[in-house]
PDB file of C-alpha atoms and ligand atoms in Angstrom:
ATOM      1  CA  UNK A   1      30.056  48.257  46.416  1.00  0.00           C
ATOM      2  CA  UNK A   2      28.684  48.768  42.941  1.00  0.00           C
ATOM      3  CA  UNK A   3      28.123  51.656  40.703  1.00  0.00           C
ATOM      4  CA  UNK A   4      24.668  53.634  40.966  1.00  0.00           C
ATOM      5  CA  UNK A   5      22.596  55.091  38.158  1.00  0.00           C
ATOM      6  CA  UNK A   6      23.671  58.607  37.935  1.00  0.00           C
ATOM      7  CA  UNK A   7      22.556  60.308  34.926  1.00  0.00           C
ATOM      8  CA  UNK A   8      20.591  59.071  31.664  1.00  0.00           C
ATOM      9  CA  UNK A   9      22.534  60.173  28.725  1.00  0.00           C
ATOM     10  CA  UNK A  10      20.221  60.116  25.818  1.00  0.00           C
ATOM     11  CA  UNK A  11      16.396  60.943  25.824  1.00  0.00           C
ATOM     12  CA  UNK A  12      13.702  62.568  23.776  1.00  0.00           C
ATOM     13  CA  UNK A  13      15.018  64.150  20.706  1.00  0.00           C
ATOM     14  CA  UNK A  14      14.489  67.875  20.633  1.00  0.00           C
ATOM     15  CA  UNK A  15      15.245  70.917  18.466  1.00  0.00           C
ATOM     16  CA  UNK A  16      18.364  72.315  20.058  1.00  0.00           C
ATOM     17  CA  UNK A  17      16.779  76.160  20.014  1.00  0.00           C
ATOM     18  CA  UNK A  18      13.440  75.757  20.967  1.00  0.00           C
ATOM     19  CA  UNK A  19      13.390  72.125  22.819  1.00  0.00           C
ATOM     20  CA  UNK A  20      10.481  71.143  20.831  1.00  0.00           C
ATOM     21  CA  UNK A  21      10.169  67.462  20.255  1.00  0.00           C
ATOM     22  CA  UNK A  22       8.765  65.880  17.047  1.00  0.00           C
ATOM     23  CA  UNK A  23       5.350  65.759  18.657  1.00  0.00           C
ATOM     24  CA  UNK A  24       3.607  69.044  18.141  1.00  0.00           C
ATOM     25  CA  UNK A  25       3.271  70.865  21.403  1.00  0.00           C
ATOM     26  CA  UNK A  26       5.538  68.622  23.316  1.00  0.00           C
ATOM     27  CA  UNK A  27       8.570  70.398  24.596  1.00  0.00           C
ATOM     28  CA  UNK A  28      11.419  68.753  26.768  1.00  0.00           C
ATOM     29  CA  UNK A  29      14.102  69.975  29.064  1.00  0.00           C
ATOM     30  CA  UNK A  30      16.618  68.722  31.528  1.00  0.00           C
ATOM     31  CA  UNK A  31      17.612  64.942  31.855  1.00  0.00           C
ATOM     32  CA  UNK A  32      14.509  63.781  29.794  1.00  0.00           C
ATOM     33  CA  UNK A  33      15.883  65.601  26.691  1.00  0.00           C
ATOM     34  CA  UNK A  34      18.717  64.298  24.768  1.00  0.00           C
ATOM     35  CA  UNK A  35      21.869  65.626  23.186  1.00  0.00           C
ATOM     36  CA  UNK A  36      23.449  68.269  25.202  1.00  0.00           C
ATOM     37  CA  UNK A  37      26.200  66.320  26.939  1.00  0.00           C
ATOM     38  CA  UNK A  38      27.580  64.011  24.241  1.00  0.00           C
ATOM     39  CA  UNK A  39      29.192  60.812  25.167  1.00  0.00           C
ATOM     40  CA  UNK A  40      29.657  61.676  29.033  1.00  0.00           C
ATOM     41  CA  UNK A  41      28.111  64.241  31.189  1.00  0.00           C
ATOM     42  CA  UNK A  42      30.385  66.510  33.174  1.00  0.00           C
ATOM     43  CA  UNK A  43      29.621  67.008  36.932  1.00  0.00           C
ATOM     44  CA  UNK A  44      27.584  70.230  37.430  1.00  0.00           C
ATOM     45  CA  UNK A  45      26.422  70.408  33.882  1.00  0.00           C
ATOM     46  CA  UNK A  46      22.767  69.303  34.800  1.00  0.00           C
ATOM     47  CA  UNK A  47      21.988  72.451  36.682  1.00  0.00           C
ATOM     48  CA  UNK A  48      23.050  74.706  33.822  1.00  0.00           C
ATOM     49  CA  UNK A  49      21.270  72.647  31.538  1.00  0.00           C
ATOM     50  CA  UNK A  50      17.921  72.943  33.603  1.00  0.00           C
ATOM     51  CA  UNK A  51      18.338  76.752  33.958  1.00  0.00           C
ATOM     52  CA  UNK A  52      19.264  77.466  30.248  1.00  0.00           C
ATOM     53  CA  UNK A  53      17.049  74.863  28.368  1.00  0.00           C
ATOM     54  CA  UNK A  54      14.208  74.710  30.914  1.00  0.00           C
ATOM     55  CA  UNK A  55      13.630  78.598  30.365  1.00  0.00           C
ATOM     56  CA  UNK A  56      13.932  78.045  26.495  1.00  0.00           C
ATOM     57  CA  UNK A  57      11.409  75.107  26.727  1.00  0.00           C
ATOM     58  CA  UNK A  58       8.845  77.258  28.676  1.00  0.00           C
ATOM     59  CA  UNK A  59       9.263  80.240  26.528  1.00  0.00           C
ATOM     60  CA  UNK A  60       8.657  78.327  23.318  1.00  0.00           C
ATOM     61  CA  UNK A  61       5.940  76.270  24.736  1.00  0.00           C
ATOM     62  CA  UNK A  62       4.172  79.451  25.928  1.00  0.00           C
ATOM     63  CA  UNK A  63       4.625  80.849  22.337  1.00  0.00           C
ATOM     64  CA  UNK A  64       3.178  77.748  20.890  1.00  0.00           C
ATOM     65  CA  UNK A  65       0.303  77.559  23.009  1.00  0.00           C
ATOM     66  CA  UNK A  66      -0.469  81.275  22.343  1.00  0.00           C
ATOM     67  CA  UNK A  67      -0.308  80.611  18.544  1.00  0.00           C
ATOM     68  CA  UNK A  68      -2.096  77.063  18.356  1.00  0.00           C
ATOM     69  CA  UNK A  69      -4.563  77.309  21.351  1.00  0.00           C
ATOM     70  CA  UNK A  70      -5.408  74.051  23.204  1.00  0.00           C
ATOM     71  CA  UNK A  71      -4.016  70.894  21.283  1.00  0.00           C
ATOM     72  CA  UNK A  72      -6.870  68.549  21.359  1.00  0.00           C
ATOM     73  CA  UNK A  73      -6.524  65.030  22.953  1.00  0.00           C
ATOM     74  CA  UNK A  74      -8.179  62.247  21.256  1.00  0.00           C
ATOM     75  CA  UNK A  75     -10.926  61.109  23.655  1.00  0.00           C
ATOM     76  CA  UNK A  76     -10.660  57.443  22.644  1.00  0.00           C
ATOM     77  CA  UNK A  77      -6.692  57.338  23.055  1.00  0.00           C
ATOM     78  CA  UNK A  78      -7.290  58.762  26.423  1.00  0.00           C
ATOM     79  CA  UNK A  79      -9.822  56.266  27.437  1.00  0.00           C
ATOM     80  CA  UNK A  80      -7.529  53.359  26.115  1.00  0.00           C
ATOM     81  CA  UNK A  81      -4.590  54.801  28.258  1.00  0.00           C
ATOM     82  CA  UNK A  82      -6.778  54.879  31.309  1.00  0.00           C
ATOM     83  CA  UNK A  83      -8.082  51.400  30.922  1.00  0.00           C
ATOM     84  CA  UNK A  84      -4.667  50.068  30.350  1.00  0.00           C
ATOM     85  CA  UNK A  85      -3.224  51.832  33.326  1.00  0.00           C
ATOM     86  CA  UNK A  86      -6.150  50.237  35.522  1.00  0.00           C
ATOM     87  CA  UNK A  87      -5.606  46.675  34.358  1.00  0.00           C
ATOM     88  CA  UNK A  88      -3.077  45.618  37.190  1.00  0.00           C
ATOM     89  CA  UNK A  89      -5.946  45.899  39.646  1.00  0.00           C
ATOM     90  CA  UNK A  90      -8.179  43.583  37.622  1.00  0.00           C
ATOM     91  CA  UNK A  91      -5.296  41.009  38.013  1.00  0.00           C
ATOM     92  CA  UNK A  92      -5.041  41.905  41.596  1.00  0.00           C
ATOM     93  CA  UNK A  93      -2.813  39.486  43.756  1.00  0.00           C
ATOM     94  CA  UNK A  94      -3.026  36.641  41.122  1.00  0.00           C
ATOM     95  CA  UNK A  95      -0.831  38.865  38.739  1.00  0.00           C
ATOM     96  CA  UNK A  96       2.851  38.918  38.457  1.00  0.00           C
ATOM     97  CA  UNK A  97       4.705  40.858  41.447  1.00  0.00           C
ATOM     98  CA  UNK A  98       5.778  44.212  39.533  1.00  0.00           C
ATOM     99  CA  UNK A  99       8.716  44.729  42.005  1.00  0.00           C
ATOM    100  CA  UNK A 100      10.111  41.306  40.965  1.00  0.00           C
ATOM    101  CA  UNK A 101       9.909  42.169  37.166  1.00  0.00           C
ATOM    102  CA  UNK A 102      11.564  45.428  37.959  1.00  0.00           C
ATOM    103  CA  UNK A 103      14.234  43.712  40.043  1.00  0.00           C
ATOM    104  CA  UNK A 104      15.012  41.122  37.492  1.00  0.00           C
ATOM    105  CA  UNK A 105      15.242  43.841  35.001  1.00  0.00           C
ATOM    106  CA  UNK A 106      17.895  45.823  37.002  1.00  0.00           C
ATOM    107  CA  UNK A 107      19.818  42.605  37.595  1.00  0.00           C
ATOM    108  CA  UNK A 108      19.996  41.811  34.098  1.00  0.00           C
ATOM    109  CA  UNK A 109      20.958  45.387  32.963  1.00  0.00           C
ATOM    110  CA  UNK A 110      23.630  45.558  35.710  1.00  0.00           C
ATOM    111  CA  UNK A 111      25.054  42.294  34.706  1.00  0.00           C
ATOM    112  CA  UNK A 112      24.678  42.378  30.912  1.00  0.00           C
ATOM    113  CA  UNK A 113      24.662  45.949  29.898  1.00  0.00           C
ATOM    114  CA  UNK A 114      26.799  47.414  32.601  1.00  0.00           C
ATOM    115  CA  UNK A 115      30.046  49.559  32.541  1.00  0.00           C
ATOM    116  CA  UNK A 116      31.907  46.896  30.443  1.00  0.00           C
ATOM    117  CA  UNK A 117      29.872  45.778  27.592  1.00  0.00           C
ATOM    118  CA  UNK A 118      30.299  42.971  24.874  1.00  0.00           C
ATOM    119  CA  UNK A 119      27.804  42.098  22.007  1.00  0.00           C
ATOM    120  CA  UNK A 120      27.176  38.374  23.209  1.00  0.00           C
ATOM    121  CA  UNK A 121      26.212  39.801  26.717  1.00  0.00           C
ATOM    122  CA  UNK A 122      23.810  42.413  25.305  1.00  0.00           C
ATOM    123  CA  UNK A 123      22.096  40.080  23.069  1.00  0.00           C
ATOM    124  CA  UNK A 124      21.504  37.777  26.026  1.00  0.00           C
ATOM    125  CA  UNK A 125      20.027  40.757  27.798  1.00  0.00           C
ATOM    126  CA  UNK A 126      17.680  41.545  24.769  1.00  0.00           C
ATOM    127  CA  UNK A 127      16.541  37.919  25.312  1.00  0.00           C
ATOM    128  CA  UNK A 128      15.651  38.647  28.907  1.00  0.00           C
ATOM    129  CA  UNK A 129      14.064  41.997  28.076  1.00  0.00           C
ATOM    130  CA  UNK A 130      11.711  40.085  25.734  1.00  0.00           C
ATOM    131  CA  UNK A 131      10.936  37.505  28.487  1.00  0.00           C
ATOM    132  CA  UNK A 132      10.412  40.174  31.057  1.00  0.00           C
ATOM    133  CA  UNK A 133       8.146  41.994  28.722  1.00  0.00           C
ATOM    134  CA  UNK A 134       5.583  39.017  28.506  1.00  0.00           C
ATOM    135  CA  UNK A 135       5.823  38.967  32.571  1.00  0.00           C
ATOM    136  CA  UNK A 136       5.185  42.838  32.574  1.00  0.00           C
ATOM    137  CA  UNK A 137       2.003  42.355  30.733  1.00  0.00           C
ATOM    138  CA  UNK A 138       0.662  40.168  33.625  1.00  0.00           C
ATOM    139  CA  UNK A 139       1.704  42.356  36.604  1.00  0.00           C
ATOM    140  CA  UNK A 140      -1.056  42.746  39.157  1.00  0.00           C
ATOM    141  CA  UNK A 141      -1.660  45.588  41.929  1.00  0.00           C
ATOM    142  CA  UNK A 142      -3.788  45.366  45.100  1.00  0.00           C
ATOM    143  CA  UNK A 143      -5.554  48.354  46.760  1.00  0.00           C
ATOM    144  CA  UNK A 144      -6.691  51.520  45.008  1.00  0.00           C
ATOM    145  CA  UNK A 145      -5.150  54.420  42.999  1.00  0.00           C
ATOM    146  CA  UNK A 146      -4.127  56.654  46.047  1.00  0.00           C
ATOM    147  CA  UNK A 147      -0.445  56.523  46.964  1.00  0.00           C
ATOM    148  CA  UNK A 148      -0.098  53.140  45.629  1.00  0.00           C
ATOM    149  CA  UNK A 149       3.599  52.365  44.972  1.00  0.00           C
ATOM    150  CA  UNK A 150       2.905  48.810  43.620  1.00  0.00           C
ATOM    151  CA  UNK A 151       0.427  50.017  40.905  1.00  0.00           C
ATOM    152  CA  UNK A 152       2.984  52.840  39.919  1.00  0.00           C
ATOM    153  CA  UNK A 153       5.679  50.146  39.532  1.00  0.00           C
ATOM    154  CA  UNK A 154       3.304  48.076  37.632  1.00  0.00           C
ATOM    155  CA  UNK A 155       2.831  51.066  35.267  1.00  0.00           C
ATOM    156  CA  UNK A 156       6.472  51.957  35.179  1.00  0.00           C
ATOM    157  CA  UNK A 157       7.822  48.460  34.441  1.00  0.00           C
ATOM    158  CA  UNK A 158       6.518  48.685  30.782  1.00  0.00           C
ATOM    159  CA  UNK A 159       8.354  52.071  30.325  1.00  0.00           C
ATOM    160  CA  UNK A 160      11.528  50.667  31.965  1.00  0.00           C
ATOM    161  CA  UNK A 161      11.571  48.011  29.520  1.00  0.00           C
ATOM    162  CA  UNK A 162      11.345  50.434  26.588  1.00  0.00           C
ATOM    163  CA  UNK A 163      14.191  52.307  27.836  1.00  0.00           C
ATOM    164  CA  UNK A 164      16.314  49.202  28.720  1.00  0.00           C
ATOM    165  CA  UNK A 165      15.702  47.971  25.030  1.00  0.00           C
ATOM    166  CA  UNK A 166      16.720  51.263  23.633  1.00  0.00           C
ATOM    167  CA  UNK A 167      20.020  51.558  25.711  1.00  0.00           C
ATOM    168  CA  UNK A 168      20.864  47.937  24.830  1.00  0.00           C
ATOM    169  CA  UNK A 169      20.237  48.190  21.207  1.00  0.00           C
ATOM    170  CA  UNK A 170      21.928  51.406  20.796  1.00  0.00           C
ATOM    171  CA  UNK A 171      24.877  50.265  22.736  1.00  0.00           C
ATOM    172  CA  UNK A 172      25.054  46.964  20.431  1.00  0.00           C
ATOM    173  CA  UNK A 173      24.907  49.276  17.345  1.00  0.00           C
ATOM    174  CA  UNK A 174      27.663  51.524  18.357  1.00  0.00           C
ATOM    175  CA  UNK A 175      30.850  49.594  17.839  1.00  0.00           C
ATOM    176  CA  UNK A 176      33.299  51.506  19.658  1.00  0.00           C
ATOM    177  CA  UNK A 177      34.092  52.749  23.167  1.00  0.00           C
ATOM    178  CA  UNK A 178      33.458  56.518  23.889  1.00  0.00           C
ATOM    179  CA  UNK A 179      32.441  58.367  26.939  1.00  0.00           C
ATOM    180  CA  UNK A 180      30.345  56.254  29.287  1.00  0.00           C
ATOM    181  CA  UNK A 181      30.273  53.292  26.858  1.00  0.00           C
ATOM    182  CA  UNK A 182      33.018  50.894  27.272  1.00  0.00           C
ATOM    183  CA  UNK A 183      32.879  47.929  24.777  1.00  0.00           C
ATOM    184  CA  UNK A 184      35.455  45.036  25.528  1.00  0.00           C
ATOM    185  CA  UNK A 185      35.031  43.935  21.965  1.00  0.00           C
ATOM    186  CA  UNK A 186      35.649  47.300  20.391  1.00  0.00           C
ATOM    187  CA  UNK A 187      37.998  49.120  23.154  1.00  0.00           C
ATOM    188  CA  UNK A 188      38.919  52.081  20.854  1.00  0.00           C
ATOM    189  CA  UNK A 189      37.349  55.233  19.729  1.00  0.00           C
ATOM    190  CA  UNK A 190      36.217  55.347  16.074  1.00  0.00           C
ATOM    191  CA  UNK A 191      36.358  58.764  14.460  1.00  0.00           C
ATOM    192  CA  UNK A 192      33.665  57.800  12.008  1.00  0.00           C
ATOM    193  CA  UNK A 193      31.411  57.078  14.984  1.00  0.00           C
ATOM    194  CA  UNK A 194      32.303  60.272  16.592  1.00  0.00           C
ATOM    195  CA  UNK A 195      30.283  62.170  13.757  1.00  0.00           C
ATOM    196  CA  UNK A 196      27.053  60.205  14.654  1.00  0.00           C
ATOM    197  CA  UNK A 197      24.245  59.970  17.022  1.00  0.00           C
ATOM    198  CA  UNK A 198      21.851  56.959  17.460  1.00  0.00           C
ATOM    199  CA  UNK A 199      18.208  57.790  16.920  1.00  0.00           C
ATOM    200  CA  UNK A 200      15.795  55.366  18.527  1.00  0.00           C
ATOM    201  CA  UNK A 201      12.257  55.147  17.182  1.00  0.00           C
ATOM    202  CA  UNK A 202       9.132  53.016  16.797  1.00  0.00           C
ATOM    203  CA  UNK A 203       8.953  51.789  13.031  1.00  0.00           C
ATOM    204  CA  UNK A 204       5.699  51.393  11.109  1.00  0.00           C
ATOM    205  CA  UNK A 205       5.451  47.765  12.171  1.00  0.00           C
ATOM    206  CA  UNK A 206       5.463  48.881  15.899  1.00  0.00           C
ATOM    207  CA  UNK A 207       8.904  47.377  16.450  1.00  0.00           C
ATOM    208  CA  UNK A 208      11.912  49.452  17.888  1.00  0.00           C
ATOM    209  CA  UNK A 209      14.364  50.825  15.270  1.00  0.00           C
ATOM    210  CA  UNK A 210      17.966  52.110  16.032  1.00  0.00           C
ATOM    211  CA  UNK A 211      19.387  54.265  13.475  1.00  0.00           C
ATOM    212  CA  UNK A 212      22.910  55.760  12.840  1.00  0.00           C
ATOM    213  CA  UNK A 213      22.396  59.334  12.015  1.00  0.00           C
ATOM    214  CA  UNK A 214      24.981  62.086  10.929  1.00  0.00           C
ATOM    215  CA  UNK A 215      25.255  64.894  13.604  1.00  0.00           C
ATOM    216  CA  UNK A 216      24.208  68.340  12.299  1.00  0.00           C
ATOM    217  CA  UNK A 217      27.287  70.632  11.763  1.00  0.00           C
ATOM    218  CA  UNK A 218      28.334  72.742  14.702  1.00  0.00           C
ATOM    219  CA  UNK A 219      27.324  76.463  14.222  1.00  0.00           C
ATOM    220  CA  UNK A 220      30.163  78.779  13.524  1.00  0.00           C
ATOM    221  CA  UNK A 221      29.611  80.847  16.574  1.00  0.00           C
ATOM    222  CA  UNK A 222      29.645  77.703  18.786  1.00  0.00           C
ATOM    223  CA  UNK A 223      32.925  76.494  17.068  1.00  0.00           C
ATOM    224  CA  UNK A 224      34.407  80.008  18.077  1.00  0.00           C
ATOM    225  CA  UNK A 225      33.430  79.409  21.683  1.00  0.00           C
ATOM    226  CA  UNK A 226      35.001  75.798  21.598  1.00  0.00           C
ATOM    227  CA  UNK A 227      38.208  77.185  20.066  1.00  0.00           C
ATOM    228  CA  UNK A 228      38.393  79.933  22.625  1.00  0.00           C
ATOM    229  CA  UNK A 229      38.029  77.440  25.496  1.00  0.00           C
ATOM    230  CA  UNK A 230      40.947  75.319  24.189  1.00  0.00           C
TER     231      UNK A 230
HETATM  232  C1  FAD B 301      23.297  60.675  42.870  1.00  0.00           C
HETATM  233  C2  FAD B 301      23.100  61.986  41.980  1.00  0.00           C
HETATM  234  C3  FAD B 301      23.970  62.978  42.139  1.00  0.00           C
HETATM  235  C4  FAD B 301      24.018  63.977  41.226  1.00  0.00           C
HETATM  236  N1  FAD B 301      24.835  65.178  41.163  1.00  0.00           N
HETATM  237  C5  FAD B 301      24.636  66.167  40.418  1.00  0.00           C
HETATM  238  C6  FAD B 301      25.564  67.267  40.565  1.00  0.00           C
HETATM  239  O1  FAD B 301      26.333  67.145  41.624  1.00  0.00           O
HETATM  240  N2  FAD B 301      25.449  68.333  39.783  1.00  0.00           N
HETATM  241  C7  FAD B 301      24.491  68.348  38.939  1.00  0.00           C
HETATM  242  O2  FAD B 301      24.366  69.183  38.106  1.00  0.00           O
HETATM  243  N3  FAD B 301      23.562  67.033  38.570  1.00  0.00           N
HETATM  244  C8  FAD B 301      23.616  66.293  39.366  1.00  0.00           C
HETATM  245  N4  FAD B 301      22.880  65.089  39.125  1.00  0.00           N
HETATM  246  C9  FAD B 301      22.000  65.131  37.946  1.00  0.00           C
HETATM  247  C10 FAD B 301      20.713  66.083  38.456  1.00  0.00           C
HETATM  248  O3  FAD B 301      20.383  65.819  39.721  1.00  0.00           O
HETATM  249  C11 FAD B 301      19.584  65.544  37.384  1.00  0.00           C
HETATM  250  O4  FAD B 301      20.137  65.482  36.145  1.00  0.00           O
HETATM  251  C12 FAD B 301      18.453  66.703  37.589  1.00  0.00           C
HETATM  252  O5  FAD B 301      17.984  66.620  38.763  1.00  0.00           O
HETATM  253  C13 FAD B 301      17.449  66.297  36.577  1.00  0.00           C
HETATM  254  O6  FAD B 301      16.514  67.134  36.644  1.00  0.00           O
HETATM  255  P1  FAD B 301      14.936  67.056  35.931  1.00  0.00           P
HETATM  256  O7  FAD B 301      14.188  68.170  36.239  1.00  0.00           O
HETATM  257  O8  FAD B 301      15.491  66.862  34.332  1.00  0.00           O
HETATM  258  O9  FAD B 301      14.423  65.764  36.214  1.00  0.00           O
HETATM  259  P2  FAD B 301      14.094  65.355  37.683  1.00  0.00           P
HETATM  260  O10 FAD B 301      14.840  66.213  38.690  1.00  0.00           O
HETATM  261  O11 FAD B 301      14.085  63.775  37.648  1.00  0.00           O
HETATM  262  O12 FAD B 301      12.485  65.815  37.836  1.00  0.00           O
HETATM  263  C14 FAD B 301      11.413  65.082  37.067  1.00  0.00           C
HETATM  264  C15 FAD B 301      10.256  65.251  37.929  1.00  0.00           C
HETATM  265  O13 FAD B 301       9.050  64.695  37.355  1.00  0.00           O
HETATM  266  C16 FAD B 301       8.266  64.099  38.193  1.00  0.00           C
HETATM  267  N5  FAD B 301       7.590  63.044  37.477  1.00  0.00           N
HETATM  268  C17 FAD B 301       7.919  61.917  36.917  1.00  0.00           C
HETATM  269  N6  FAD B 301       6.925  61.279  36.058  1.00  0.00           N
HETATM  270  C18 FAD B 301       5.844  62.029  36.441  1.00  0.00           C
HETATM  271  C19 FAD B 301       4.399  62.012  36.007  1.00  0.00           C
HETATM  272  N7  FAD B 301       4.059  60.908  35.233  1.00  0.00           N
HETATM  273  N8  FAD B 301       3.610  62.964  36.273  1.00  0.00           N
HETATM  274  C20 FAD B 301       4.044  63.967  37.179  1.00  0.00           C
HETATM  275  N9  FAD B 301       5.367  64.033  37.553  1.00  0.00           N
HETATM  276  C21 FAD B 301       6.152  63.183  37.238  1.00  0.00           C
HETATM  277  C22 FAD B 301       9.199  63.427  39.130  1.00  0.00           C
HETATM  278  O14 FAD B 301       8.724  63.004  40.176  1.00  0.00           O
HETATM  279  C23 FAD B 301      10.275  64.378  39.269  1.00  0.00           C
HETATM  280  O15 FAD B 301       9.896  65.464  40.318  1.00  0.00           O
HETATM  281  C24 FAD B 301      22.993  63.957  40.052  1.00  0.00           C
HETATM  282  C25 FAD B 301      22.103  62.907  39.996  1.00  0.00           C
HETATM  283  C26 FAD B 301      21.995  61.861  40.822  1.00  0.00           C
HETATM  284  C27 FAD B 301      21.049  60.869  40.720  1.00  0.00           C
END
C-alpha cells in the first residue's frame, strides 16, 4: 500500500477576487489556482472552490474580453510552440521512452520528496530532476497526433519536471512542518513561516526562483467570519 496523489496544493498565483493571473487575460480557477486552502486541503472543499471561484473567473474573464477584445497571440511564438510539440515525432523510436522518464520522476519524487522530507534527500531529488530534464529533451513518439498517449506523455514530462522542481525547491526553503509538509529535520511549526507563502517564478536568467513572501493581511470581514466559526 502507498499514498496516492490526491490534491495539488499550490498553483498559478491569482488575485483572490477576480481570479486574474499575472498574465493579462489569463484567469484561473479550481485546482490549477493557488492559495485557497493554505497548508492542507480539507475534504470536500474542492467542490465549493470550483463553484465559487469558477463563477468568479468566468465573470471576470468575460468582462475582460468585453473591455479588451481579442488578446493577440504572437504568431512566431505559436509556431515555435507547435514545432517544439512535434519534435518527439522527428526522434521517433530512437528517442527516449517518455513513459520511462515519467516513471523515473514519479519514483524519485515518491522516495525523496514524499510525505516525510529531509533537506539532503530533496537535494538529491533536484539532481535527479536535472538528469531527467536532459532525458526529457530526447523523448520520442511514434504514430501521429490523433489519440496518441505516448506523444502526450512526451509533451507532459517537461511540464511535470517544472512542477516537481517547484515543489522540491519550495519544500527545501520552508524549514518547518506545516499541513501536508512534514520535515524530519524541522518537525515543528514556525510562527514566522505561518505568515508567509512561497512564490515560484522564472527569473530574468531563465532559472527557477523561489521566494518567501509575506501573506497579505486578512480583510476585516473575513476575520469576523473566522472568529464566528471558532
Ligand atoms: C482520488 C481523489 C479523490 C478526491 N475526492 C474529493 C472529494 O471527496 N471532495 C472534493 O471536493 N474534492 C475531491 N478531490 C479533488 C477534486 O476532485 C479536484 O480538486 C477537482 O476535480 C479539480 O477540478 P478542476 O476543474 O480544477 O480540475 P480537473 O477536474 O483536473 O479538470 C481539468 C480538466 O482540464 C483538462 N485538460 C488538461 N490539460 C488540458 C489541455 N491542454 N487542453 C484541454 N483540456 C485540458 C483535463 O482533461 C480535465 O478535464 C479528489 C481528488 C482525487 C484525485
